[in-house]
Amino acid sequence: MWAIGHPHPQIIYNKIINFETCSHPKLNFLLESIKAEVLWKMGKKEIIRKAEELVEKAMSGNDASHDAAHAFRVRDLALSLAHEETLSTSPDSILIVELAALLHDIGDYKYVRDPSEAKIVEEFLQGQGIEEGMKIKILNIIKGMGFKEEVGGLANTNYSIELGVVQDADRLDAIGAIGIARCFTFGGSRHRVLHDPRIEPRSDLSKENYMNKEEQTTVNHFHEKLLKLKDLMKTKAGKKRAEKRHTYMEDFLKEFYEEWDGRA
């Protein structure tokens, strides 16, 4: 939304195009530059609006752990982290971050109902006229941000700052109070056992057996993934925020085990 007291870009643009051509070349150049910038902002706003609509439509059948609200939270977190990491000075980077964050879970392997869904994001970006280099960056972020790519606990060190920001935002939404709620929501949607002391968390996880979750309990997911995310954060801002959320999960699990065993 535009701040109160600031004219909408469309109003600014309408006033600019009504200027008669000036004989001064520098002023003409300035006016053309302003027109181009205003048009870019107007176009960006429309692309984001359409991306939000796509997210709501494509994720409407998902459970609440991976719904549109999750994508919007990740977007808001990513933009906040980007500001702290001084990415806000680059309009292209901000657009890459916002679109990647919004679209990152469309076509997620956990929810894909039709193979064609894997192409939804690419086709959307193409249809919006996103420049090829920017499109590739967005798709690479989405492809590379999953935990299964770092399941062994070793963080990927070859990444763009935009990927780091979006991935950290997604992982922040997986931990803390929201993360706990999402974890049990997803487990319930898959009829997963809440907790079974006889089933130990898997310590020798590979990408393949991480994706095979048939024997996993919901509580074990904290040990197999969620408690590892703090140390896999890539940005300074993400690491700082993860500390509080991580501690909250540790306190929750301590209380959970005490209540499960009848000690509390």
Tab-separated table of C-alpha atoms in Angstrom:
chain	number	residue	atom	x	y	z
A	1	MET	CA	0.000	0.000	0.000
A	2	TRP	CA	1.106	3.585	-0.599
A	3	ALA	CA	1.720	5.687	2.521
A	4	ILE	CA	-0.803	8.400	3.375
A	5	GLY	CA	0.338	11.693	1.905
A	6	HIS	CA	2.245	10.031	-0.953
A	7	PRO	CA	0.571	10.151	-4.383
A	8	HIS	CA	-0.108	6.871	-6.171
A	9	PRO	CA	2.355	6.141	-9.037
A	10	GLN	CA	-0.494	6.293	-11.569
A	11	ILE	CA	-1.223	9.912	-10.558
A	12	ILE	CA	2.456	10.831	-10.829
A	13	TYR	CA	2.702	9.159	-14.231
A	14	ASN	CA	-0.402	10.934	-15.552
A	15	LYS	CA	1.065	14.289	-14.565
A	16	ILE	CA	4.436	13.506	-16.128
A	17	ILE	CA	3.070	12.445	-19.518
A	18	ASN	CA	1.068	15.685	-19.700
A	19	PHE	CA	4.296	17.702	-19.672
A	20	GLU	CA	5.076	19.185	-23.069
A	21	THR	CA	8.380	18.120	-24.549
A	22	CYS	CA	11.060	20.398	-23.194
A	23	SER	CA	13.849	21.782	-25.335
A	24	HIS	CA	16.334	21.039	-22.578
A	25	PRO	CA	17.768	17.529	-23.242
A	26	LYS	CA	18.769	16.922	-19.617
A	27	LEU	CA	15.261	17.692	-18.390
A	28	ASN	CA	13.778	15.447	-21.071
A	29	PHE	CA	16.102	12.641	-19.994
A	30	LEU	CA	15.072	13.158	-16.362
A	31	LEU	CA	11.374	13.044	-17.237
A	32	GLU	CA	11.827	9.860	-19.269
A	33	SER	CA	13.755	8.266	-16.403
A	34	ILE	CA	11.012	9.161	-13.936
A	35	LYS	CA	8.371	7.758	-16.304
A	36	ALA	CA	10.290	4.493	-16.627
A	37	GLU	CA	10.674	4.165	-12.853
A	38	VAL	CA	7.005	4.860	-12.174
A	39	LEU	CA	5.932	2.356	-14.839
A	40	TRP	CA	8.271	-0.244	-13.305
A	41	LYS	CA	6.725	0.275	-9.864
A	42	MET	CA	3.213	0.045	-11.294
A	43	GLY	CA	4.110	-3.146	-13.141
A	44	LYS	CA	5.777	-4.682	-10.086
A	45	LYS	CA	2.715	-4.022	-7.931
A	46	GLU	CA	0.496	-5.787	-10.470
A	47	ILE	CA	2.852	-8.782	-10.737
A	48	ILE	CA	2.852	-9.176	-6.947
A	49	ARG	CA	-0.953	-8.952	-6.863
A	50	LYS	CA	-1.225	-11.715	-9.463
A	51	ALA	CA	1.350	-13.820	-7.607
A	52	GLU	CA	-0.719	-13.533	-4.426
A	53	GLU	CA	-3.813	-14.655	-6.343
A	54	LEU	CA	-1.906	-17.640	-7.753
A	55	VAL	CA	-0.691	-18.621	-4.280
A	56	GLU	CA	-4.212	-18.559	-2.851
A	57	LYS	CA	-5.552	-20.635	-5.733
A	58	ALA	CA	-2.698	-23.164	-5.977
A	59	MET	CA	-2.427	-23.771	-2.218
A	60	SER	CA	-6.134	-23.759	-1.380
A	61	GLY	CA	-6.227	-27.559	-1.109
A	62	ASN	CA	-3.247	-27.821	1.259
A	63	ASP	CA	-3.510	-28.262	5.008
A	64	ALA	CA	-2.780	-25.218	7.189
A	65	SER	CA	0.914	-26.079	7.590
A	66	HIS	CA	1.600	-25.212	3.940
A	67	ASP	CA	-1.236	-22.894	2.963
A	68	ALA	CA	-1.303	-19.384	1.512
A	69	ALA	CA	-0.918	-17.872	4.991
A	70	HIS	CA	2.441	-19.668	5.289
A	71	ALA	CA	3.591	-18.232	1.953
A	72	PHE	CA	2.527	-14.720	2.982
A	73	ARG	CA	4.349	-15.014	6.332
A	74	VAL	CA	7.498	-16.180	4.538
A	75	ARG	CA	7.201	-13.228	2.142
A	76	ASP	CA	6.885	-10.770	5.034
A	77	LEU	CA	9.812	-12.357	6.885
A	78	ALA	CA	11.950	-12.409	3.736
A	79	LEU	CA	11.350	-8.715	3.030
A	80	SER	CA	12.154	-7.879	6.648
A	81	LEU	CA	15.395	-9.900	6.517
A	82	ALA	CA	16.264	-8.356	3.148
A	83	HIS	CA	15.962	-4.902	4.699
A	84	GLU	CA	18.273	-5.890	7.562
A	85	GLU	CA	20.742	-7.354	5.065
A	86	THR	CA	20.646	-4.047	3.083
A	87	LEU	CA	19.089	-5.689	0.018
A	88	SER	CA	16.366	-3.040	-0.010
A	89	THR	CA	18.665	-0.752	-2.030
A	90	SER	CA	18.335	-3.115	-5.008
A	91	PRO	CA	14.805	-3.111	-6.533
A	92	ASP	CA	15.596	-6.178	-8.662
A	93	SER	CA	16.784	-8.162	-5.630
A	94	ILE	CA	13.682	-7.201	-3.661
A	95	LEU	CA	11.403	-8.367	-6.492
A	96	ILE	CA	13.341	-11.646	-6.738
A	97	VAL	CA	13.047	-12.170	-2.970
A	98	GLU	CA	9.339	-11.349	-2.833
A	99	LEU	CA	8.341	-13.549	-5.778
A	100	ALA	CA	10.520	-16.482	-4.681
A	101	ALA	CA	9.118	-16.278	-1.151
A	102	LEU	CA	5.517	-16.126	-2.350
A	103	LEU	CA	5.842	-18.937	-4.890
A	104	HIS	CA	8.289	-21.263	-3.109
A	105	ASP	CA	5.804	-23.969	-2.068
A	106	ILE	CA	3.767	-24.193	-5.276
A	107	GLY	CA	4.546	-27.611	-6.743
A	108	ASP	CA	6.038	-28.889	-3.451
A	109	TYR	CA	6.625	-32.647	-3.776
A	110	LYS	CA	4.595	-33.256	-0.584
A	111	TYR	CA	1.445	-31.850	-2.198
A	112	VAL	CA	1.805	-32.312	-5.947
A	113	ARG	CA	-1.347	-33.926	-7.320
A	114	ASP	CA	-0.422	-33.661	-10.992
A	115	PRO	CA	3.052	-33.579	-12.648
A	116	SER	CA	2.032	-30.438	-14.550
A	117	GLU	CA	1.941	-28.519	-11.244
A	118	ALA	CA	5.736	-28.467	-11.229
A	119	LYS	CA	5.632	-26.031	-14.171
A	120	ILE	CA	3.100	-23.589	-12.681
A	121	VAL	CA	5.661	-21.130	-11.304
A	122	GLU	CA	7.829	-21.071	-14.426
A	123	GLU	CA	4.792	-20.510	-16.644
A	124	PHE	CA	3.541	-17.738	-14.354
A	125	LEU	CA	6.867	-15.870	-14.428
A	126	GLN	CA	7.036	-16.227	-18.193
A	127	GLY	CA	3.489	-14.963	-18.573
A	128	GLN	CA	4.278	-11.883	-16.490
A	129	GLY	CA	7.194	-10.977	-18.732
A	130	ILE	CA	9.810	-11.467	-16.023
A	131	GLU	CA	13.273	-10.959	-17.534
A	132	GLU	CA	15.035	-14.285	-18.229
A	133	GLY	CA	17.938	-13.742	-15.834
A	134	MET	CA	15.588	-12.767	-13.029
A	135	LYS	CA	13.312	-15.721	-13.775
A	136	ILE	CA	16.237	-18.150	-13.545
A	137	LYS	CA	17.306	-16.666	-10.192
A	138	ILE	CA	13.792	-17.059	-8.778
A	139	LEU	CA	13.492	-20.666	-9.979
A	140	ASN	CA	16.962	-21.519	-8.639
A	141	ILE	CA	16.053	-20.134	-5.221
A	142	ILE	CA	12.879	-22.221	-5.113
A	143	LYS	CA	14.740	-25.325	-6.268
A	144	GLY	CA	17.608	-24.937	-3.807
A	145	MET	CA	15.953	-23.880	-0.564
A	146	GLY	CA	14.554	-27.215	0.687
A	147	PHE	CA	15.926	-28.886	3.841
A	148	LYS	CA	16.339	-32.142	1.934
A	149	GLU	CA	19.263	-30.502	0.111
A	150	GLU	CA	21.099	-30.029	3.450
A	151	VAL	CA	19.659	-32.955	5.358
A	152	GLY	CA	23.088	-34.117	6.519
A	153	GLY	CA	23.420	-30.977	8.617
A	154	LEU	CA	26.019	-29.316	6.382
A	155	ALA	CA	24.910	-25.910	5.151
A	156	ASN	CA	25.292	-25.094	1.479
A	157	THR	CA	28.012	-22.439	1.173
A	158	ASN	CA	27.470	-21.658	-2.514
A	159	TYR	CA	24.368	-19.482	-2.577
A	160	SER	CA	23.149	-16.008	-3.492
A	161	ILE	CA	22.145	-13.537	-0.790
A	162	GLU	CA	18.595	-13.636	-2.175
A	163	LEU	CA	18.444	-17.412	-1.640
A	164	GLY	CA	19.835	-17.001	1.873
A	165	VAL	CA	17.152	-14.470	2.759
A	166	VAL	CA	14.228	-16.501	1.368
A	167	GLN	CA	15.480	-19.793	2.800
A	168	ASP	CA	16.022	-18.268	6.242
A	169	ALA	CA	12.512	-16.801	6.148
A	170	ASP	CA	11.003	-20.193	5.286
A	171	ARG	CA	12.995	-21.871	8.055
A	172	LEU	CA	12.040	-19.241	10.614
A	173	ASP	CA	8.395	-20.051	9.881
A	174	ALA	CA	9.206	-23.713	10.584
A	175	ILE	CA	10.433	-23.063	14.143
A	176	GLY	CA	9.180	-21.273	17.244
A	177	ALA	CA	5.484	-21.095	18.164
A	178	ILE	CA	4.318	-21.023	14.546
A	179	GLY	CA	6.658	-23.892	13.696
A	180	ILE	CA	5.265	-26.042	16.502
A	181	ALA	CA	1.697	-25.386	15.338
A	182	ARG	CA	2.629	-26.189	11.737
A	183	CYS	CA	4.470	-29.375	12.720
A	184	PHE	CA	1.479	-30.868	14.519
A	185	THR	CA	-0.909	-29.672	11.815
A	186	PHE	CA	1.116	-31.462	9.125
A	187	GLY	CA	1.509	-34.599	11.254
A	188	GLY	CA	-2.230	-34.714	11.864
A	189	SER	CA	-2.982	-34.271	8.165
A	190	ARG	CA	-0.875	-37.378	7.463
A	191	HIS	CA	-2.363	-39.367	10.374
A	192	ARG	CA	1.106	-39.576	11.862
A	193	VAL	CA	1.693	-40.945	15.368
A	194	LEU	CA	2.047	-38.059	17.814
A	195	HIS	CA	4.838	-39.647	19.852
A	196	ASP	CA	6.125	-43.156	20.480
A	197	PRO	CA	9.092	-43.515	22.877
A	198	ARG	CA	9.971	-46.807	21.167
A	199	ILE	CA	10.668	-45.042	17.860
A	200	GLU	CA	13.981	-43.195	18.028
A	201	PRO	CA	14.694	-40.149	15.852
A	202	ARG	CA	16.726	-41.128	12.784
A	203	SER	CA	20.336	-39.973	13.065
A	204	ASP	CA	21.720	-41.260	9.745
A	205	LEU	CA	19.435	-39.261	7.486
A	206	SER	CA	20.036	-39.087	3.761
A	207	LYS	CA	17.977	-37.136	1.254
A	208	GLU	CA	16.200	-40.327	0.207
A	209	ASN	CA	15.197	-41.645	3.631
A	210	TYR	CA	14.314	-38.155	4.875
A	211	MET	CA	11.697	-37.964	2.116
A	212	ASN	CA	10.385	-41.408	3.186
A	213	LYS	CA	8.535	-40.488	6.371
A	214	GLU	CA	6.402	-43.579	6.877
A	215	GLU	CA	7.992	-44.511	10.223
A	216	GLN	CA	8.381	-40.976	11.536
A	217	THR	CA	6.465	-39.589	14.518
A	218	THR	CA	5.524	-35.937	14.727
A	219	VAL	CA	7.736	-35.296	17.767
A	220	ASN	CA	10.706	-36.978	16.079
A	221	HIS	CA	10.436	-34.366	13.323
A	222	PHE	CA	11.698	-31.798	15.822
A	223	HIS	CA	14.913	-33.790	16.280
A	224	GLU	CA	15.324	-34.812	12.643
A	225	LYS	CA	14.799	-31.336	11.214
A	226	LEU	CA	13.428	-28.429	13.234
A	227	LEU	CA	16.100	-28.317	15.954
A	228	LYS	CA	18.793	-28.341	13.245
A	229	LEU	CA	17.541	-25.269	11.414
A	230	LYS	CA	19.092	-22.687	13.758
A	231	ASP	CA	22.592	-23.781	12.746
A	232	LEU	CA	21.712	-23.790	9.033
A	233	MET	CA	20.642	-20.132	8.900
A	234	LYS	CA	22.601	-18.181	6.312
A	235	THR	CA	22.070	-14.506	7.131
A	236	LYS	CA	23.062	-12.598	10.268
A	237	ALA	CA	19.491	-11.387	10.669
A	238	GLY	CA	18.127	-14.922	10.273
A	239	LYS	CA	20.568	-16.375	12.806
A	240	LYS	CA	19.630	-13.736	15.362
A	241	ARG	CA	15.892	-14.374	15.033
A	242	ALA	CA	16.329	-18.145	15.052
A	243	GLU	CA	17.876	-18.122	18.547
A	244	LYS	CA	14.642	-17.132	20.298
A	245	ARG	CA	12.467	-19.490	18.269
A	246	HIS	CA	14.883	-22.377	18.841
A	247	THR	CA	14.845	-21.854	22.613
A	248	TYR	CA	11.042	-21.765	22.559
A	249	MET	CA	10.969	-25.198	20.885
A	250	GLU	CA	13.452	-26.655	23.375
A	251	ASP	CA	11.307	-25.437	26.278
A	252	PHE	CA	8.192	-26.853	24.618
A	253	LEU	CA	9.761	-30.299	24.146
A	254	LYS	CA	10.975	-30.392	27.755
A	255	GLU	CA	7.435	-29.718	28.951
A	256	PHE	CA	5.981	-32.176	26.407
A	257	TYR	CA	8.149	-35.083	27.603
A	258	GLU	CA	7.413	-34.310	31.268
A	259	GLU	CA	3.676	-34.309	30.599
A	260	TRP	CA	3.898	-37.451	28.440
A	261	ASP	CA	5.657	-39.330	31.238
A	262	GLY	CA	3.258	-38.029	33.898
A	263	ARG	CA	5.996	-35.987	35.602
A	264	ALA	CA	4.277	-32.627	35.213
